[in-house]
Amino acid sequence: QVQLVESGGGSVQAGGSLRLSCVASGFTYAYYYMTWFRQAPGKEREGVASIEGNGRSNYADSVKGRFTISQDNAKNTLYLQMNSLKPEDTAMYYCAARPKGWSLWQANWNRPEFYNSWGQGTQVTVSS
């Protein structure tokens, strides 16, 4: 059974940093596309960053240069290092997984409807 558990959220002031973690059980990261999404109240869930087993990554324009996605396959853990946080980064952050091998993934990595495994989320709040 696939299970994803996020942690690392919290409250920080603008300009601060947080590192989110997502530990997986029931599958091996190397064979999955892994993506961080976020959802703020009243807004749609949006893709933040994704990574393939070979290390290739994608980022939303709003976080490029500030966030870094990485994974430790030995620990089956996904990370999101978030620096220079802004109030608009406030949201619930989720990790999601999809089995690799989908030819259209690069064009659709940020669309939540294409992921079939989700964590419960971790809250990030950034104050000004």
mmCIF file of N, CA, C and O in Angstrom, residues 69-108:
data_model
loop_
_atom_site.group_PDB
_atom_site.id
_atom_site.type_symbol
_atom_site.label_atom_id
_atom_site.label_comp_id
_atom_site.label_asym_id
_atom_site.label_seq_id
_atom_site.Cartn_x
_atom_site.Cartn_y
_atom_site.Cartn_z
ATOM 1 N N ILE A 69 13.893 21.088 -5.151
ATOM 2 C CA ILE A 69 13.365 19.755 -4.881
ATOM 3 C C ILE A 69 14.506 18.749 -4.989
ATOM 4 O O ILE A 69 15.386 18.881 -5.837
ATOM 5 N N SER A 70 14.486 17.770 -4.112
ATOM 6 C CA SER A 70 15.509 16.721 -4.152
ATOM 7 C C SER A 70 14.927 15.458 -3.542
ATOM 8 O O SER A 70 13.862 15.484 -2.925
ATOM 9 N N GLN A 71 15.633 14.366 -3.734
ATOM 10 C CA GLN A 71 15.170 13.119 -3.146
ATOM 11 C C GLN A 71 16.357 12.276 -2.727
ATOM 12 O O GLN A 71 17.424 12.355 -3.323
ATOM 13 N N ASP A 72 16.155 11.509 -1.687
ATOM 14 C CA ASP A 72 17.149 10.562 -1.202
ATOM 15 C C ASP A 72 16.553 9.177 -1.392
ATOM 16 O O ASP A 72 15.697 8.749 -0.603
ATOM 17 N N ASN A 73 16.964 8.511 -2.458
ATOM 18 C CA ASN A 73 16.360 7.222 -2.776
ATOM 19 C C ASN A 73 16.641 6.176 -1.701
ATOM 20 O O ASN A 73 15.815 5.289 -1.461
ATOM 21 N N ALA A 74 17.793 6.271 -1.060
ATOM 22 C CA ALA A 74 18.129 5.297 -0.015
ATOM 23 C C ALA A 74 17.165 5.411 1.160
ATOM 24 O O ALA A 74 16.861 4.421 1.827
ATOM 25 N N LYS A 75 16.696 6.643 1.416
ATOM 26 C CA LYS A 75 15.771 6.877 2.530
ATOM 27 C C LYS A 75 14.323 6.944 2.059
ATOM 28 O O LYS A 75 13.425 7.131 2.885
ATOM 29 N N ASN A 76 14.132 6.820 0.742
ATOM 30 C CA ASN A 76 12.783 6.951 0.172
ATOM 31 C C ASN A 76 12.109 8.235 0.650
ATOM 32 O O ASN A 76 10.932 8.242 1.054
ATOM 33 N N THR A 77 12.855 9.316 0.607
ATOM 34 C CA THR A 77 12.375 10.604 1.115
ATOM 35 C C THR A 77 12.535 11.688 0.054
ATOM 36 O O THR A 77 13.580 11.776 -0.596
ATOM 37 N N LEU A 78 11.498 12.474 -0.086
ATOM 38 C CA LEU A 78 11.468 13.619 -0.987
ATOM 39 C C LEU A 78 11.583 14.880 -0.146
ATOM 40 O O LEU A 78 11.019 14.951 0.954
ATOM 41 N N TYR A 79 12.303 15.874 -0.656
ATOM 42 C CA TYR A 79 12.486 17.131 0.079
ATOM 43 C C TYR A 79 12.070 18.318 -0.772
ATOM 44 O O TYR A 79 12.098 18.267 -1.994
ATOM 45 N N LEU A 80 11.719 19.386 -0.095
ATOM 46 C CA LEU A 80 11.531 20.675 -0.749
ATOM 47 C C LEU A 80 12.175 21.732 0.139
ATOM 48 O O LEU A 80 11.655 22.039 1.213
ATOM 49 N N GLN A 81 13.313 22.234 -0.293
ATOM 50 C CA GLN A 81 13.973 23.313 0.408
ATOM 51 C C GLN A 81 13.390 24.633 -0.075
ATOM 52 O O GLN A 81 13.453 24.928 -1.265
ATOM 53 N N MET A 82 12.833 25.397 0.833
ATOM 54 C CA MET A 82 12.165 26.643 0.480
ATOM 55 C C MET A 82 12.905 27.800 1.141
ATOM 56 O O MET A 82 12.956 27.890 2.373
ATOM 57 N N ASN A 83 13.490 28.657 0.334
ATOM 58 C CA ASN A 83 14.211 29.829 0.819
ATOM 59 C C ASN A 83 13.507 31.100 0.367
ATOM 60 O O ASN A 83 12.672 31.068 -0.530
ATOM 61 N N SER A 84 13.867 32.199 0.993
ATOM 62 C CA SER A 84 13.290 33.502 0.645
ATOM 63 C C SER A 84 11.773 33.431 0.574
ATOM 64 O O SER A 84 11.150 33.901 -0.386
ATOM 65 N N LEU A 85 11.181 32.850 1.581
ATOM 66 C CA LEU A 85 9.737 32.650 1.580
ATOM 67 C C LEU A 85 8.987 33.973 1.585
ATOM 68 O O LEU A 85 9.433 34.968 2.181
ATOM 69 N N LYS A 86 7.841 33.957 0.913
ATOM 70 C CA LYS A 86 6.978 35.126 0.793
ATOM 71 C C LYS A 86 5.609 34.794 1.368
ATOM 72 O O LYS A 86 5.214 33.632 1.400
ATOM 73 N N PRO A 87 4.859 35.812 1.777
ATOM 74 C CA PRO A 87 3.499 35.545 2.293
ATOM 75 C C PRO A 87 2.637 34.768 1.292
ATOM 76 O O PRO A 87 1.814 33.939 1.715
ATOM 77 N N GLU A 88 2.848 34.980 0.011
ATOM 78 C CA GLU A 88 2.055 34.274 -0.989
ATOM 79 C C GLU A 88 2.424 32.803 -1.112
ATOM 80 O O GLU A 88 1.758 32.056 -1.829
ATOM 81 N N ASP A 89 3.464 32.367 -0.412
ATOM 82 C CA ASP A 89 3.782 30.936 -0.365
ATOM 83 C C ASP A 89 2.950 30.201 0.687
ATOM 84 O O ASP A 89 3.017 28.975 0.780
ATOM 85 N N THR A 90 2.179 30.942 1.466
ATOM 86 C CA THR A 90 1.343 30.332 2.489
ATOM 87 C C THR A 90 0.332 29.398 1.861
ATOM 88 O O THR A 90 -0.435 29.795 0.977
ATOM 89 N N ALA A 91 0.335 28.139 2.301
ATOM 90 C CA ALA A 91 -0.554 27.127 1.732
ATOM 91 C C ALA A 91 -0.344 25.811 2.463
ATOM 92 O O ALA A 91 0.603 25.660 3.242
ATOM 93 N N MET A 92 -1.226 24.869 2.180
ATOM 94 C CA MET A 92 -0.998 23.488 2.570
ATOM 95 C C MET A 92 -0.174 22.855 1.453
ATOM 96 O O MET A 92 -0.530 22.979 0.279
ATOM 97 N N TYR A 93 0.918 22.207 1.821
ATOM 98 C CA TYR A 93 1.800 21.581 0.852
ATOM 99 C C TYR A 93 1.635 20.058 0.893
ATOM 100 O O TYR A 93 1.634 19.452 1.977
ATOM 101 N N TYR A 94 1.499 19.485 -0.300
ATOM 102 C CA TYR A 94 1.283 18.048 -0.438
ATOM 103 C C TYR A 94 2.360 17.447 -1.337
ATOM 104 O O TYR A 94 2.772 18.079 -2.315
ATOM 105 N N CYS A 95 2.756 16.224 -1.045
ATOM 106 C CA CYS A 95 3.557 15.499 -2.021
ATOM 107 C C CYS A 95 2.661 14.476 -2.707
ATOM 108 O O CYS A 95 1.681 13.991 -2.133
ATOM 109 N N ALA A 96 2.991 14.200 -3.947
ATOM 110 C CA ALA A 96 2.193 13.299 -4.764
ATOM 111 C C ALA A 96 3.109 12.442 -5.622
ATOM 112 O O ALA A 96 4.226 12.839 -5.946
ATOM 113 N N ALA A 97 2.609 11.263 -6.001
ATOM 114 C CA ALA A 97 3.413 10.313 -6.763
ATOM 115 C C ALA A 97 2.616 9.736 -7.922
ATOM 116 O O ALA A 97 1.394 9.551 -7.825
ATOM 117 N N ARG A 98 3.349 9.453 -8.994
ATOM 118 C CA ARG A 98 2.759 8.800 -10.144
ATOM 119 C C ARG A 98 3.809 7.863 -10.715
ATOM 120 O O ARG A 98 4.974 8.271 -10.863
ATOM 121 N N PRO A 99 3.440 6.647 -11.097
ATOM 122 C CA PRO A 99 4.436 5.739 -11.683
ATOM 123 C C PRO A 99 5.064 6.315 -12.933
ATOM 124 O O PRO A 99 4.392 6.979 -13.745
ATOM 125 N N LYS A 100 6.337 6.086 -13.138
ATOM 126 C CA LYS A 100 7.039 6.599 -14.313
ATOM 127 C C LYS A 100 6.622 5.843 -15.565
ATOM 128 O O LYS A 100 5.982 4.801 -15.505
ATOM 129 N N GLY A 101 6.971 6.472 -16.707
ATOM 130 C CA GLY A 101 6.706 5.832 -17.984
ATOM 131 C C GLY A 101 5.628 6.504 -18.800
ATOM 132 O O GLY A 101 5.224 6.000 -19.837
ATOM 133 N N TRP A 102 5.186 7.659 -18.373
ATOM 134 C CA TRP A 102 4.135 8.391 -19.085
ATOM 135 C C TRP A 102 4.795 9.410 -19.982
ATOM 136 O O TRP A 102 5.452 10.342 -19.519
ATOM 137 N N SER A 103 4.577 9.300 -21.288
ATOM 138 C CA SER A 103 5.278 10.147 -22.248
ATOM 139 C C SER A 103 4.863 11.610 -22.170
ATOM 140 O O SER A 103 5.612 12.486 -22.602
ATOM 141 N N LEU A 104 3.698 11.904 -21.626
ATOM 142 C CA LEU A 104 3.202 13.281 -21.567
ATOM 143 C C LEU A 104 3.464 13.945 -20.226
ATOM 144 O O LEU A 104 2.952 15.028 -19.952
ATOM 145 N N TRP A 105 4.285 13.314 -19.369
ATOM 146 C CA TRP A 105 4.449 13.840 -18.016
ATOM 147 C C TRP A 105 5.092 15.228 -18.009
ATOM 148 O O TRP A 105 4.667 16.098 -17.259
ATOM 149 N N GLN A 106 6.101 15.461 -18.844
ATOM 150 C CA GLN A 106 6.788 16.756 -18.841
ATOM 151 C C GLN A 106 5.833 17.908 -19.083
ATOM 152 O O GLN A 106 6.000 18.999 -18.545
ATOM 153 N N ALA A 107 4.834 17.672 -19.916
ATOM 154 C CA ALA A 107 3.873 18.730 -20.235
ATOM 155 C C ALA A 107 2.752 18.832 -19.212
ATOM 156 O O ALA A 107 1.982 19.794 -19.230
ATOM 157 N N ASN A 108 2.653 17.833 -18.325
ATOM 158 C CA ASN A 108 1.515 17.787 -17.404
ATOM 159 C C ASN A 108 1.929 17.592 -15.952
ATOM 160 O O ASN A 108 1.067 17.279 -15.112
#
